[in-house]
XYZ file of N, CA, C and O in Angstrom:
884
model
N 133.526 -134.699 -76.092
C 133.330 -136.123 -76.372
C 132.543 -136.775 -75.228
O 132.574 -136.294 -74.094
N 131.864 -137.861 -75.539
C 131.069 -138.554 -74.537
C 131.965 -139.207 -73.485
O 133.069 -139.650 -73.771
N 131.464 -139.246 -72.261
C 132.216 -139.854 -71.165
C 131.643 -141.200 -70.740
O 132.366 -142.060 -70.241
N 130.334 -141.377 -70.936
C 129.685 -142.581 -70.433
C 128.717 -143.122 -71.495
O 127.771 -142.435 -71.886
N 128.951 -144.370 -71.922
C 128.198 -144.933 -73.049
C 127.574 -146.269 -72.674
O 128.194 -147.108 -72.020
N 126.328 -146.457 -73.126
C 125.632 -147.734 -72.975
C 125.478 -148.367 -74.361
O 124.977 -147.724 -75.287
N 125.920 -149.607 -74.504
C 125.807 -150.331 -75.769
C 124.786 -151.459 -75.596
O 124.983 -152.360 -74.781
N 123.698 -151.399 -76.342
C 122.669 -152.444 -76.309
C 122.817 -153.279 -77.576
O 122.439 -152.862 -78.668
N 123.402 -154.448 -77.423
C 123.764 -155.311 -78.563
C 123.855 -156.748 -78.064
O 124.488 -157.011 -77.047
N 123.233 -157.688 -78.792
C 123.214 -159.072 -78.298
C 124.327 -159.959 -78.853
O 124.493 -161.093 -78.419
N 125.106 -159.447 -79.796
C 126.173 -160.246 -80.385
C 127.522 -159.928 -79.738
O 127.953 -158.771 -79.718
N 128.196 -160.959 -79.204
C 129.484 -160.769 -78.538
C 130.521 -160.118 -79.450
O 131.259 -159.216 -79.037
N 130.575 -160.584 -80.683
C 131.590 -160.081 -81.610
C 131.396 -158.591 -81.901
O 132.370 -157.824 -81.993
N 130.140 -158.174 -82.018
C 129.865 -156.754 -82.268
C 130.200 -155.927 -81.033
O 130.772 -154.830 -81.128
N 129.869 -156.455 -79.862
C 130.201 -155.748 -78.617
C 131.702 -155.511 -78.501
O 132.150 -154.425 -78.114
N 132.487 -156.528 -78.846
C 133.945 -156.401 -78.782
C 134.450 -155.348 -79.761
O 135.322 -154.533 -79.438
N 133.884 -155.365 -80.968
C 134.303 -154.407 -81.994
C 133.938 -152.980 -81.599
O 134.735 -152.050 -81.771
N 132.738 -152.800 -81.045
C 132.306 -151.469 -80.621
C 133.188 -150.979 -79.471
O 133.549 -149.795 -79.406
N 133.567 -151.883 -78.575
C 134.460 -151.518 -77.459
C 135.783 -150.976 -77.972
O 136.330 -150.008 -77.428
N 136.319 -151.614 -79.014
C 137.590 -151.169 -79.599
C 137.441 -149.768 -80.192
O 138.305 -148.902 -80.014
N 136.322 -149.535 -80.895
C 136.066 -148.218 -81.481
C 136.007 -147.152 -80.395
O 136.627 -146.083 -80.502
N 135.274 -147.441 -79.317
C 135.128 -146.476 -78.228
C 136.464 -146.208 -77.542
O 136.785 -145.067 -77.193
N 137.253 -147.264 -77.350
C 138.566 -147.110 -76.720
C 139.481 -146.254 -77.586
O 140.226 -145.407 -77.071
N 139.426 -146.465 -78.905
C 140.245 -145.668 -79.825
C 139.914 -144.177 -79.723
O 140.792 -143.312 -79.878
N 138.652 -143.882 -79.471
C 138.219 -142.486 -79.369
C 138.586 -141.894 -78.006
O 138.663 -140.685 -77.838
N 138.795 -142.788 -77.038
C 139.138 -142.317 -75.697
C 138.018 -142.451 -74.686
O 138.088 -141.879 -73.595
N 136.978 -143.229 -75.037
C 135.851 -143.439 -74.124
C 136.072 -144.764 -73.393
O 136.127 -145.828 -74.019
N 136.190 -144.702 -72.081
C 136.503 -145.917 -71.305
C 135.354 -146.366 -70.403
O 135.301 -147.516 -69.977
N 134.431 -145.443 -70.084
C 133.290 -145.804 -69.237
C 132.169 -146.330 -70.133
O 131.306 -145.573 -70.599
N 132.199 -147.644 -70.373
C 131.260 -148.279 -71.311
C 130.566 -149.454 -70.633
O 131.210 -150.304 -70.024
N 129.239 -149.495 -70.744
C 128.455 -150.620 -70.238
C 127.800 -151.328 -71.411
O 127.358 -150.682 -72.366
N 127.739 -152.658 -71.321
C 127.131 -153.462 -72.386
C 125.928 -154.220 -71.850
O 125.956 -154.731 -70.725
N 124.888 -154.309 -72.658
C 123.703 -155.099 -72.318
C 123.286 -155.899 -73.542
O 123.161 -155.343 -74.635
N 123.086 -157.196 -73.339
C 122.657 -158.057 -74.437
C 121.142 -158.239 -74.486
O 120.625 -158.934 -75.342
N 120.461 -157.598 -73.524
C 119.003 -157.661 -73.463
C 118.450 -156.248 -73.279
O 119.034 -155.426 -72.563
N 117.310 -155.981 -73.922
C 116.718 -154.643 -73.829
C 116.279 -154.313 -72.411
O 116.484 -153.185 -71.946
N 115.651 -155.255 -71.718
C 115.220 -155.003 -70.345
C 116.409 -154.648 -69.453
O 116.337 -153.746 -68.612
N 117.502 -155.374 -69.643
C 118.712 -155.136 -68.859
C 119.268 -153.737 -69.141
O 119.687 -153.018 -68.221
N 119.266 -153.344 -70.408
C 119.748 -152.011 -70.785
C 118.882 -150.932 -70.143
O 119.390 -149.924 -69.633
N 117.583 -151.134 -70.159
C 116.660 -150.168 -69.560
C 116.903 -150.026 -68.062
O 116.943 -148.918 -67.529
N 117.090 -151.161 -67.373
C 117.326 -151.132 -65.930
C 118.624 -150.395 -65.593
O 118.686 -149.617 -64.638
N 119.671 -150.653 -66.380
C 120.948 -149.958 -66.150
C 120.787 -148.455 -66.331
O 121.256 -147.656 -65.518
N 120.134 -148.078 -67.419
C 119.955 -146.649 -67.710
C 119.081 -145.991 -66.651
O 119.381 -144.878 -66.194
N 118.021 -146.655 -66.240
C 117.105 -146.092 -65.248
C 117.810 -145.892 -63.899
O 117.625 -144.868 -63.242
N 118.602 -146.880 -63.499
C 119.327 -146.778 -62.226
C 120.272 -145.584 -62.236
O 120.359 -144.824 -61.261
N 120.979 -145.412 -63.351
C 121.946 -144.319 -63.424
C 121.258 -142.956 -63.503
O 121.810 -141.955 -63.042
N 120.063 -142.924 -64.090
C 119.289 -141.678 -64.086
C 118.900 -141.326 -62.656
O 119.021 -140.181 -62.221
N 118.446 -142.323 -61.902
C 118.054 -142.112 -60.502
C 119.249 -141.696 -59.643
O 119.096 -140.951 -58.679
N 120.433 -142.179 -60.009
C 121.646 -141.837 -59.271
C 122.267 -140.518 -59.733
O 123.366 -140.150 -59.305
N 121.547 -139.817 -60.624
C 122.034 -138.547 -61.189
C 123.374 -138.702 -61.901
O 124.220 -137.797 -61.890
N 123.543 -139.867 -62.525
C 124.760 -140.127 -63.290
C 124.387 -140.837 -64.599
O 124.826 -141.951 -64.863
N 123.557 -140.181 -65.417
C 123.021 -140.842 -66.612
C 124.059 -141.065 -67.711
O 125.108 -140.412 -67.732
N 123.745 -141.976 -68.601
C 124.587 -142.207 -69.783
C 124.480 -141.003 -70.714
O 123.427 -140.371 -70.822
N 125.587 -140.696 -71.396
C 125.593 -139.621 -72.394
C 125.079 -140.118 -73.742
O 124.476 -139.372 -74.502
N 125.377 -141.391 -74.017
C 125.124 -141.933 -75.354
C 124.656 -143.374 -75.274
O 125.180 -144.176 -74.491
N 123.665 -143.701 -76.101
C 123.208 -145.078 -76.293
C 123.535 -145.497 -77.722
O 123.151 -144.822 -78.676
N 124.274 -146.613 -77.854
C 124.507 -147.220 -79.168
C 123.665 -148.486 -79.185
O 123.895 -149.395 -78.374
N 122.700 -148.544 -80.074
C 121.668 -149.577 -79.959
C 121.398 -150.302 -81.275
O 121.229 -149.681 -82.324
N 121.358 -151.623 -81.191
C 120.892 -152.438 -82.315
C 119.368 -152.377 -82.326
O 118.744 -151.910 -81.370
N 118.744 -152.864 -83.391
C 117.281 -152.870 -83.461
C 116.691 -154.243 -83.182
O 115.619 -154.359 -82.591
N 117.403 -155.296 -83.604
C 116.885 -156.654 -83.450
C 117.668 -157.402 -82.373
O 118.897 -157.395 -82.368
N 116.928 -158.061 -81.499
C 117.518 -158.864 -80.434
C 116.924 -160.270 -80.495
O 115.708 -160.432 -80.409
N 117.793 -161.255 -80.663
C 117.330 -162.633 -80.782
C 116.800 -163.120 -79.446
O 117.454 -163.006 -78.412
N 115.605 -163.690 -79.470
C 114.983 -164.176 -78.237
C 115.584 -165.514 -77.821
O 115.921 -166.340 -78.652
N 115.722 -165.675 -76.497
C 116.174 -166.961 -75.971
C 115.246 -167.354 -74.822
O 114.043 -167.065 -74.877
N 115.774 -167.984 -73.790
C 114.939 -168.471 -72.693
C 114.356 -167.346 -71.842
O 113.392 -167.558 -71.100
N 114.933 -166.148 -71.918
C 114.446 -165.038 -71.109
C 113.231 -164.384 -71.745
O 113.208 -164.141 -72.946
N 112.235 -164.113 -70.926
C 111.050 -163.418 -71.412
C 111.247 -161.937 -71.191
O 111.357 -161.476 -70.057
N 111.309 -161.190 -72.275
C 111.596 -159.765 -72.214
C 110.323 -158.931 -72.374
O 109.476 -159.233 -73.212
N 110.219 -157.865 -71.595
C 109.113 -156.927 -71.766
C 109.388 -156.001 -72.947
O 108.488 -155.646 -73.695
N 110.647 -155.579 -73.075
C 111.063 -154.732 -74.197
C 111.754 -155.641 -75.206
O 112.799 -156.223 -74.903
N 111.200 -155.774 -76.381
C 111.687 -156.796 -77.321
C 112.441 -156.254 -78.528
O 112.950 -157.032 -79.328
N 112.519 -154.942 -78.670
C 113.223 -154.390 -79.834
C 114.002 -153.145 -79.446
O 113.675 -152.452 -78.473
N 115.019 -152.855 -80.239
C 115.808 -151.660 -80.007
C 114.995 -150.393 -80.196
O 115.183 -149.414 -79.480
N 114.092 -150.416 -81.151
C 113.257 -149.240 -81.408
C 112.404 -148.904 -80.182
O 112.261 -147.738 -79.805
N 111.859 -149.941 -79.551
C 111.055 -149.736 -78.345
C 111.935 -149.231 -77.192
O 111.539 -148.337 -76.443
N 113.116 -149.817 -77.054
C 114.044 -149.402 -76.003
C 114.426 -147.933 -76.165
O 114.431 -147.164 -75.193
N 114.743 -147.536 -77.386
C 115.113 -146.154 -77.663
C 113.993 -145.199 -77.266
O 114.216 -144.172 -76.616
N 112.776 -145.539 -77.643
C 111.621 -144.698 -77.339
C 111.441 -144.524 -75.827
O 111.206 -143.411 -75.337
N 111.571 -145.621 -75.083
C 111.393 -145.578 -73.627
C 112.491 -144.739 -72.965
O 112.220 -143.891 -72.108
N 113.741 -144.974 -73.359
C 114.848 -144.258 -72.737
C 114.836 -142.767 -73.077
O 115.161 -141.931 -72.225
N 114.457 -142.420 -74.300
C 114.384 -141.005 -74.670
C 113.268 -140.300 -73.913
O 113.379 -139.113 -73.582
N 112.210 -141.037 -73.614
C 111.118 -140.470 -72.830
C 111.571 -140.180 -71.394
O 111.172 -139.191 -70.790
N 112.426 -141.065 -70.868
C 112.908 -140.907 -69.500
C 114.084 -139.936 -69.411
O 114.279 -139.299 -68.376
N 114.864 -139.851 -70.477
C 116.016 -138.948 -70.485
C 116.142 -138.293 -71.864
O 116.871 -138.781 -72.734
N 115.431 -137.197 -72.086
C 115.441 -136.526 -73.396
C 116.830 -136.064 -73.836
O 117.063 -135.841 -75.030
N 117.757 -135.925 -72.892
C 119.108 -135.459 -73.243
C 120.005 -136.578 -73.773
O 121.107 -136.315 -74.260
N 119.552 -137.814 -73.656
C 120.345 -138.960 -74.119
C 120.530 -138.904 -75.634
O 119.571 -138.749 -76.384
N 121.773 -139.011 -76.086
C 122.059 -139.100 -77.517
C 121.959 -140.572 -77.939
O 122.342 -141.466 -77.174
N 121.466 -140.809 -79.149
C 121.219 -142.185 -79.597
C 121.789 -142.419 -80.992
O 121.499 -141.666 -81.929
N 122.584 -143.482 -81.104
C 123.078 -143.941 -82.404
C 122.531 -145.344 -82.647
O 122.755 -146.253 -81.843
N 121.815 -145.517 -83.731
C 121.376 -146.847 -84.135
C 122.522 -147.517 -84.885
O 123.111 -146.917 -85.786
N 122.837 -148.752 -84.503
C 123.897 -149.519 -85.166
C 123.287 -150.854 -85.554
O 123.220 -151.780 -84.748
N 122.819 -150.966 -86.788
C 121.997 -152.117 -87.171
C 122.267 -152.556 -88.600
O 122.691 -151.767 -89.442
N 121.989 -153.826 -88.852
C 122.068 -154.350 -90.219
C 120.835 -153.963 -91.021
O 120.823 -154.024 -92.250
N 119.779 -153.552 -90.326
C 118.520 -153.170 -90.963
C 118.681 -151.851 -91.705
O 118.995 -150.818 -91.111
N 118.486 -151.884 -93.022
C 118.655 -150.664 -93.810
C 117.442 -150.358 -94.679
O 117.534 -149.621 -95.656
N 116.275 -150.936 -94.307
C 115.091 -150.666 -95.116
C 114.663 -149.208 -94.930
O 114.595 -148.711 -93.804
N 114.387 -148.507 -96.025
C 114.050 -147.081 -95.945
C 112.921 -146.755 -94.978
O 112.975 -145.747 -94.284
N 111.889 -147.609 -94.932
C 110.763 -147.322 -94.034
C 111.207 -147.325 -92.573
O 110.825 -146.454 -91.784
N 112.032 -148.307 -92.214
C 112.534 -148.393 -90.840
C 113.372 -147.177 -90.498
O 113.219 -146.568 -89.429
N 114.277 -146.808 -91.409
C 115.156 -145.660 -91.179
C 114.341 -144.380 -91.059
O 114.538 -143.572 -90.137
N 113.410 -144.201 -91.969
C 112.603 -142.979 -91.959
C 111.763 -142.881 -90.685
O 111.653 -141.815 -90.081
N 111.170 -144.003 -90.273
C 110.351 -144.001 -89.052
C 111.174 -143.568 -87.836
O 110.698 -142.798 -86.990
N 112.408 -144.071 -87.750
C 113.260 -143.726 -86.613
C 113.640 -142.246 -86.635
O 113.611 -141.573 -85.606
N 113.990 -141.738 -87.802
C 114.326 -140.313 -87.890
C 113.100 -139.454 -87.605
O 113.193 -138.432 -86.915
N 111.949 -139.847 -88.118
C 110.732 -139.066 -87.893
C 110.302 -139.065 -86.431
O 109.602 -138.156 -85.984
N 110.708 -140.090 -85.699
C 110.342 -140.162 -84.279
C 111.032 -139.074 -83.464
O 110.590 -138.724 -82.371
N 112.142 -138.553 -83.984
C 112.902 -137.545 -83.264
C 113.752 -138.112 -82.140
O 114.315 -137.364 -81.340
N 113.861 -139.453 -82.098
C 114.558 -140.103 -80.985
C 116.015 -140.455 -81.264
O 116.719 -140.896 -80.356
N 116.472 -140.304 -82.505
C 117.832 -140.728 -82.819
C 118.664 -139.566 -83.362
O 118.123 -138.572 -83.861
N 119.990 -139.742 -83.258
C 120.922 -138.721 -83.730
C 121.812 -139.225 -84.861
O 122.434 -138.425 -85.564
N 121.861 -140.539 -85.028
C 122.673 -141.120 -86.104
C 122.170 -142.526 -86.405
O 121.614 -143.196 -85.534
N 122.371 -142.929 -87.651
C 121.979 -144.282 -88.070
C 123.148 -144.884 -88.853
O 123.498 -144.400 -89.918
N 123.723 -145.940 -88.279
C 124.876 -146.599 -88.898
C 124.480 -148.009 -89.327
O 123.867 -148.751 -88.558
N 124.839 -148.350 -90.539
C 124.549 -149.691 -91.052
C 125.754 -150.608 -90.809
O 126.894 -150.228 -91.055
N 125.481 -151.809 -90.303
C 126.550 -152.784 -90.063
C 126.955 -153.427 -91.388
O 126.491 -154.502 -91.745
N 127.817 -152.766 -92.110
C 128.324 -153.327 -93.359
C 129.847 -153.328 -93.304
O 130.439 -153.231 -92.232
N 130.507 -153.436 -94.452
C 131.965 -153.526 -94.474
C 132.635 -152.326 -93.804
O 133.688 -152.442 -93.205
N 132.010 -151.175 -93.949
C 132.595 -149.956 -93.384
C 131.899 -149.533 -92.095
O 132.036 -148.383 -91.659
N 131.157 -150.455 -91.490
C 130.331 -150.121 -90.340
C 131.083 -149.530 -89.162
O 130.638 -148.559 -88.558
N 132.237 -150.095 -88.820
C 132.985 -149.594 -87.667
C 133.575 -148.209 -87.929
O 133.591 -147.343 -87.049
N 134.031 -148.011 -89.151
C 134.543 -146.696 -89.536
C 133.418 -145.664 -89.477
O 133.594 -144.551 -88.967
N 132.243 -146.052 -89.975
C 131.096 -145.146 -89.953
C 130.626 -144.891 -88.526
O 130.203 -143.781 -88.198
N 130.710 -145.908 -87.671
C 130.311 -145.734 -86.278
C 131.205 -144.707 -85.583
O 130.727 -143.853 -84.835
N 132.485 -144.798 -85.836
C 133.431 -143.843 -85.240
C 133.100 -142.418 -85.694
O 133.099 -141.482 -84.886
N 132.796 -142.265 -86.971
C 132.450 -140.947 -87.502
C 131.123 -140.463 -86.905
O 130.970 -139.271 -86.590
N 130.184 -141.390 -86.730
C 128.889 -141.033 -86.140
C 129.062 -140.522 -84.717
O 128.444 -139.522 -84.320
N 129.888 -141.197 -83.933
C 130.130 -140.782 -82.551
C 130.727 -139.379 -82.511
O 130.317 -138.527 -81.717
N 131.674 -139.126 -83.387
C 132.305 -137.796 -83.441
C 131.294 -136.722 -83.828
O 131.274 -135.633 -83.242
N 130.459 -137.025 -84.820
C 129.457 -136.043 -85.265
C 128.431 -135.759 -84.174
O 128.124 -134.594 -83.886
N 127.919 -136.827 -83.566
C 126.874 -136.659 -82.552
C 127.416 -135.923 -81.328
O 126.706 -135.138 -80.696
N 128.690 -136.145 -80.994
C 129.292 -135.443 -79.854
C 129.358 -133.938 -80.093
O 129.439 -133.148 -79.158
N 129.276 -133.542 -81.380
C 129.284 -132.125 -81.751
C 127.878 -131.625 -82.084
O 127.702 -130.595 -82.724
N 126.871 -132.416 -81.654
C 125.456 -132.085 -81.887
C 125.090 -132.050 -83.370
O 124.202 -131.296 -83.788
N 125.772 -132.885 -84.151
C 125.453 -133.027 -85.566
C 124.765 -134.371 -85.801
O 124.938 -135.309 -85.026
N 123.988 -134.465 -86.870
C 123.327 -135.715 -87.239
C 124.221 -136.489 -88.205
O 125.076 -135.915 -88.883
N 123.993 -137.802 -88.279
C 124.837 -138.611 -89.168
C 124.072 -139.833 -89.683
O 123.354 -140.494 -88.935
N 124.253 -140.113 -90.964
C 123.835 -141.363 -91.591
C 125.028 -141.953 -92.313
O 125.767 -141.224 -92.987
N 125.237 -143.260 -92.184
C 126.290 -143.872 -92.985
C 125.866 -143.813 -94.459
O 124.672 -143.717 -94.763
N 126.806 -143.856 -95.398
C 126.491 -143.685 -96.819
C 125.392 -144.616 -97.341
O 124.541 -144.185 -98.127
N 125.390 -145.860 -96.909
C 124.363 -146.792 -97.396
C 122.974 -146.401 -96.913
O 121.976 -146.624 -97.595
N 122.902 -145.795 -95.737
C 121.617 -145.330 -95.215
C 121.146 -144.101 -95.982
O 119.966 -143.976 -96.333
N 122.064 -143.205 -96.278
C 121.722 -142.030 -97.095
C 121.185 -142.462 -98.451
O 120.207 -141.906 -98.960
N 121.815 -143.466 -99.031
C 121.397 -143.967 -100.343
C 119.996 -144.559 -100.258
O 119.164 -144.350 -101.147
N 119.729 -145.304 -99.198
C 118.412 -145.919 -99.023
C 117.326 -144.854 -98.894
O 116.225 -144.997 -99.433
N 117.639 -143.773 -98.197
C 116.652 -142.730 -97.969
C 116.361 -141.895 -99.215
O 115.283 -141.326 -99.341
N 117.336 -141.806 -100.115
C 117.164 -140.960 -101.298
C 116.753 -141.727 -102.541
O 116.634 -141.141 -103.609
N 116.527 -143.033 -102.405
C 116.149 -143.800 -103.586
C 114.782 -143.362 -104.085
O 113.924 -142.923 -103.319
N 114.574 -143.483 -105.363
C 113.317 -143.054 -105.971
C 112.225 -144.090 -105.711
O 112.484 -145.248 -105.434
N 110.984 -143.616 -105.810
C 109.802 -144.478 -105.647
C 109.790 -145.176 -104.295
O 109.430 -146.352 -104.178
N 110.176 -144.452 -103.273
C 110.205 -145.023 -101.930
C 108.791 -145.168 -101.393
O 108.037 -144.212 -101.308
N 108.431 -146.405 -101.057
C 107.130 -146.654 -100.453
C 107.159 -146.198 -99.013
O 108.102 -146.465 -98.282
N 106.130 -145.494 -98.597
C 106.100 -145.002 -97.227
C 104.681 -145.015 -96.694
O 103.726 -144.731 -97.417
N 104.542 -145.382 -95.440
C 103.243 -145.395 -94.782
C 103.277 -144.450 -93.601
O 104.309 -144.261 -92.962
N 102.128 -143.857 -93.284
C 102.074 -143.013 -92.096
C 101.768 -143.848 -90.858
O 101.524 -145.059 -90.950
N 101.780 -143.206 -89.699
C 101.606 -143.915 -88.424
C 100.276 -144.650 -88.357
O 100.200 -145.782 -87.877
N 99.232 -144.026 -88.846
C 97.899 -144.629 -88.850
C 97.880 -145.917 -89.666
O 97.411 -146.969 -89.214
N 98.429 -145.859 -90.866
C 98.425 -147.025 -91.755
C 99.262 -148.170 -91.189
O 98.848 -149.336 -91.230
N 100.429 -147.850 -90.675
C 101.301 -148.878 -90.102
C 100.619 -149.576 -88.936
O 100.618 -150.807 -88.838
N 100.001 -148.802 -88.069
C 99.379 -149.380 -86.876
C 98.171 -150.243 -87.206
O 98.006 -151.317 -86.625
N 97.323 -149.801 -88.127
C 96.127 -150.615 -88.396
C 96.504 -151.964 -89.008
O 95.902 -152.989 -88.682
N 97.523 -151.981 -89.875
C 97.926 -153.245 -90.484
C 98.677 -154.119 -89.480
O 98.513 -155.339 -89.449
N 99.477 -153.505 -88.619
C 100.177 -154.279 -87.582
C 99.185 -154.941 -86.638
O 99.304 -156.121 -86.300
N 98.200 -154.170 -86.180
C 97.197 -154.733 -85.276
C 96.408 -155.836 -85.973
O 96.094 -156.871 -85.380
N 96.093 -155.603 -87.234
C 95.361 -156.611 -88.007
C 96.169 -157.898 -88.107
O 95.639 -159.005 -87.960
N 97.478 -157.761 -88.322
C 98.339 -158.941 -88.452
C 98.465 -159.703 -87.141
O 98.771 -160.893 -87.124
N 98.205 -159.005 -86.026
C 98.260 -159.643 -84.710
C 96.917 -160.193 -84.261
O 96.766 -160.605 -83.106
N 95.948 -160.184 -85.171
C 94.657 -160.806 -84.878
C 93.617 -159.902 -84.246
O 92.572 -160.376 -83.802
N 93.855 -158.606 -84.219
C 92.883 -157.680 -83.637
C 91.692 -157.507 -84.579
O 91.848 -157.478 -85.805
N 90.495 -157.377 -84.008
C 89.322 -157.012 -84.804
C 89.374 -155.515 -85.051
O 90.130 -154.780 -84.404
N 88.548 -155.035 -85.969
C 88.571 -153.604 -86.257
C 88.078 -152.778 -85.076
O 88.530 -151.653 -84.870
N 87.159 -153.322 -84.282
C 86.718 -152.634 -83.068
C 87.877 -152.513 -82.071
O 88.056 -151.471 -81.429
N 88.673 -153.578 -81.957
C 89.826 -153.558 -81.053
C 90.900 -152.594 -81.556
O 91.545 -151.898 -80.761
N 91.087 -152.560 -82.878
C 92.050 -151.621 -83.464
C 91.636 -150.184 -83.158
O 92.468 -149.350 -82.790
N 90.343 -149.907 -83.289
C 89.832 -148.568 -82.989
C 90.160 -148.174 -81.551
O 90.632 -147.050 -81.289
N 89.952 -149.095 -80.605
C 90.233 -148.800 -79.202
C 91.726 -148.548 -78.964
O 92.119 -147.642 -78.224
N 92.586 -149.362 -79.620
C 94.034 -149.202 -79.448
C 94.525 -147.874 -80.023
O 95.389 -147.217 -79.438
N 93.966 -147.484 -81.164
C 94.365 -146.209 -81.772
C 93.975 -145.034 -80.879
O 94.738 -144.072 -80.730
N 92.801 -145.125 -80.272
C 92.354 -144.055 -79.386
C 93.232 -143.979 -78.145
O 93.535 -142.889 -77.653
N 93.665 -145.148 -77.637
C 94.565 -145.172 -76.483
C 95.866 -144.449 -76.796
O 96.445 -143.751 -75.955
N 96.370 -144.629 -78.027
C 97.639 -144.022 -78.440
C 97.455 -142.613 -78.995
O 98.432 -141.983 -79.407
N 96.205 -142.162 -79.041
C 95.891 -140.838 -79.574
C 96.322 -140.684 -81.028
O 96.811 -139.634 -81.456
N 96.147 -141.778 -81.777
C 96.453 -141.766 -83.207
C 95.172 -141.454 -83.972
O 94.146 -142.097 -83.755
N 95.241 -140.468 -84.841
C 94.062 -140.068 -85.608
C 94.328 -140.221 -87.100
O 95.456 -140.012 -87.546
N 93.274 -140.590 -87.882
C 91.926 -140.930 -87.438
C 91.901 -142.265 -86.704
O 92.837 -143.048 -86.837
N 90.833 -142.530 -85.971
C 90.750 -143.783 -85.225
C 89.388 -144.459 -85.342
O 89.172 -145.513 -84.751
N 88.488 -143.866 -86.107
C 87.131 -144.413 -86.208
C 87.106 -145.706 -87.013
O 87.978 -145.969 -87.842
N 86.107 -146.511 -86.743
C 85.929 -147.779 -87.455
C 85.795 -147.542 -88.963
O 86.379 -148.274 -89.770
N 85.045 -146.495 -89.336
C 84.846 -146.206 -90.765
C 86.153 -145.815 -91.447
O 86.420 -146.208 -92.588
N 87.011 -145.054 -90.736
C 88.299 -144.644 -91.302
C 89.208 -145.848 -91.482
O 89.950 -145.945 -92.475
N 89.163 -146.779 -90.527
C 89.970 -148.003 -90.607
C 89.545 -148.841 -91.800
O 90.380 -149.290 -92.597
N 88.226 -149.048 -91.938
C 87.695 -149.850 -93.058
C 88.059 -149.215 -94.401
O 88.488 -149.906 -95.332
N 87.903 -147.893 -94.485
C 88.176 -147.185 -95.738
C 89.645 -147.303 -96.127
O 89.976 -147.595 -97.284
N 90.541 -147.100 -95.144
C 91.972 -147.123 -95.475
C 92.444 -148.524 -95.809
O 93.300 -148.700 -96.685
N 91.892 -149.540 -95.142
C 92.260 -150.920 -95.473
C 91.839 -151.254 -96.899
O 92.574 -151.916 -97.637
N 90.663 -150.790 -97.294
C 90.183 -151.013 -98.667
C 91.124 -150.339 -99.667
O 91.503 -150.933 -100.692
N 91.534 -149.085 -99.358
C 92.443 -148.360 -100.252
C 93.803 -149.041 -100.335
O 94.401 -149.128 -101.420
N 94.292 -149.535 -99.197
C 95.586 -150.226 -99.192
C 95.530 -151.520 -99.996
O 96.492 -151.856 -100.707
N 94.421 -152.251 -99.890
C 94.282 -153.480 -100.692
C 94.337 -153.155 -102.176
O 94.966 -153.881 -102.962
N 93.716 -152.054 -102.560
C 93.722 -151.642 -103.965
C 95.121 -151.203 -104.393
O 95.600 -151.554 -105.475
N 95.791 -150.418 -103.536
C 97.128 -149.908 -103.863
C 98.150 -151.035 -104.013
O 99.023 -150.986 -104.884
N 98.048 -152.057 -103.156
C 99.002 -153.161 -103.183
C 98.492 -154.372 -103.958
O 99.122 -155.421 -103.969
N 97.319 -154.189 -104.599
C 96.712 -155.263 -105.415
C 96.570 -156.553 -104.594
O 96.917 -157.649 -105.045
N 96.041 -156.388 -103.391
C 95.804 -157.533 -102.497
C 94.332 -157.914 -102.536
O 93.456 -157.043 -102.517
N 94.065 -159.201 -102.578
C 92.691 -159.676 -102.661
C 91.983 -159.659 -101.311
O 90.759 -159.458 -101.247
N 92.737 -159.887 -100.255
C 92.179 -159.963 -98.909
C 93.105 -159.251 -97.920
O 94.243 -158.918 -98.263
N 92.623 -159.053 -96.684
C 93.484 -158.453 -95.659
C 94.712 -159.317 -95.353
O 95.818 -158.790 -95.232
N 94.558 -160.654 -95.220
C 95.746 -161.493 -95.011
C 96.753 -161.372 -96.160
O 97.966 -161.384 -95.932
N 96.232 -161.248 -97.404
C 97.106 -161.061 -98.565
C 97.851 -159.731 -98.446
O 99.061 -159.648 -98.708
N 97.136 -158.679 -98.013
C 97.743 -157.361 -97.819
C 98.849 -157.422 -96.767
O 99.945 -156.891 -96.970
N 98.579 -158.100 -95.661
C 99.565 -158.234 -94.586
C 100.823 -158.926 -95.106
O 101.948 -158.499 -94.836
N 100.626 -160.010 -95.890
C 101.757 -160.746 -96.446
C 102.611 -159.892 -97.357
O 103.848 -159.914 -97.278
N 101.979 -159.101 -98.218
C 102.704 -158.236 -99.146
C 103.514 -157.187 -98.386
O 104.695 -156.955 -98.664
N 102.875 -156.564 -97.402
C 103.536 -155.497 -96.662
C 104.674 -156.025 -95.786
O 105.681 -155.346 -95.583
N 104.532 -157.247 -95.287
C 105.633 -157.864 -94.539
C 106.803 -158.176 -95.458
O 107.967 -157.978 -95.107
N 106.507 -158.676 -96.667
C 107.558 -158.967 -97.639
C 108.331 -157.713 -98.024
O 109.546 -157.761 -98.266
N 107.620 -156.584 -98.077
C 108.253 -155.305 -98.425
C 108.883 -154.620 -97.211
O 109.453 -153.540 -97.331
N 108.761 -155.271 -96.047
C 109.288 -154.730 -94.771
C 108.683 -153.368 -94.450
O 109.340 -152.497 -93.869
N 107.435 -153.189 -94.801
C 106.734 -151.952 -94.463
C 106.107 -152.047 -93.080
O 105.758 -151.031 -92.487
N 105.942 -153.268 -92.586
C 105.471 -153.464 -91.210
C 106.343 -154.528 -90.557
O 107.021 -155.304 -91.235
């Protein structure tokens, strides 16, 4: 069983509930962070001290307040911490259950379990911790259902990035440069133009802004 756990969660009530679950299992060395930057600093310090966390339980969405954060999402935090400590086990504990989000996280290779915050969320979290401690993977039932639904819309890394950059006001030349920086292929201007045209046709969008709106509504980006 895990001995040292970091919980990245901005809601007090959820932090209290997760603490109870961990205590029931017998885990007493638990640190909580309500901000992603704070969680990263704690984890980094303990890595440097040769006393790293065994497990990260992480939400995906963090409500912004007066603090300006460099790391703004749980997904980004997970990616950074796994890069710094590949042995870290990760359980996502989130209300977000959109298939694209779940699939992207599993495909990243950065997570070991995905628990949905629903009526049975705490029970599922306890089961996830037990499974992951035995080097097994886990999805709560609602997440399994989301992943196996028929006609699941899915985008690859290239498609997600070009539309995200477009939604943030990047020109196609700027998108090309960003894709090359991330070593995402294809990255040429012609490939970007071609795929955007195909996506507009697939989603029956009249313009790029219309395409962005549709894909945001579907939570594909």
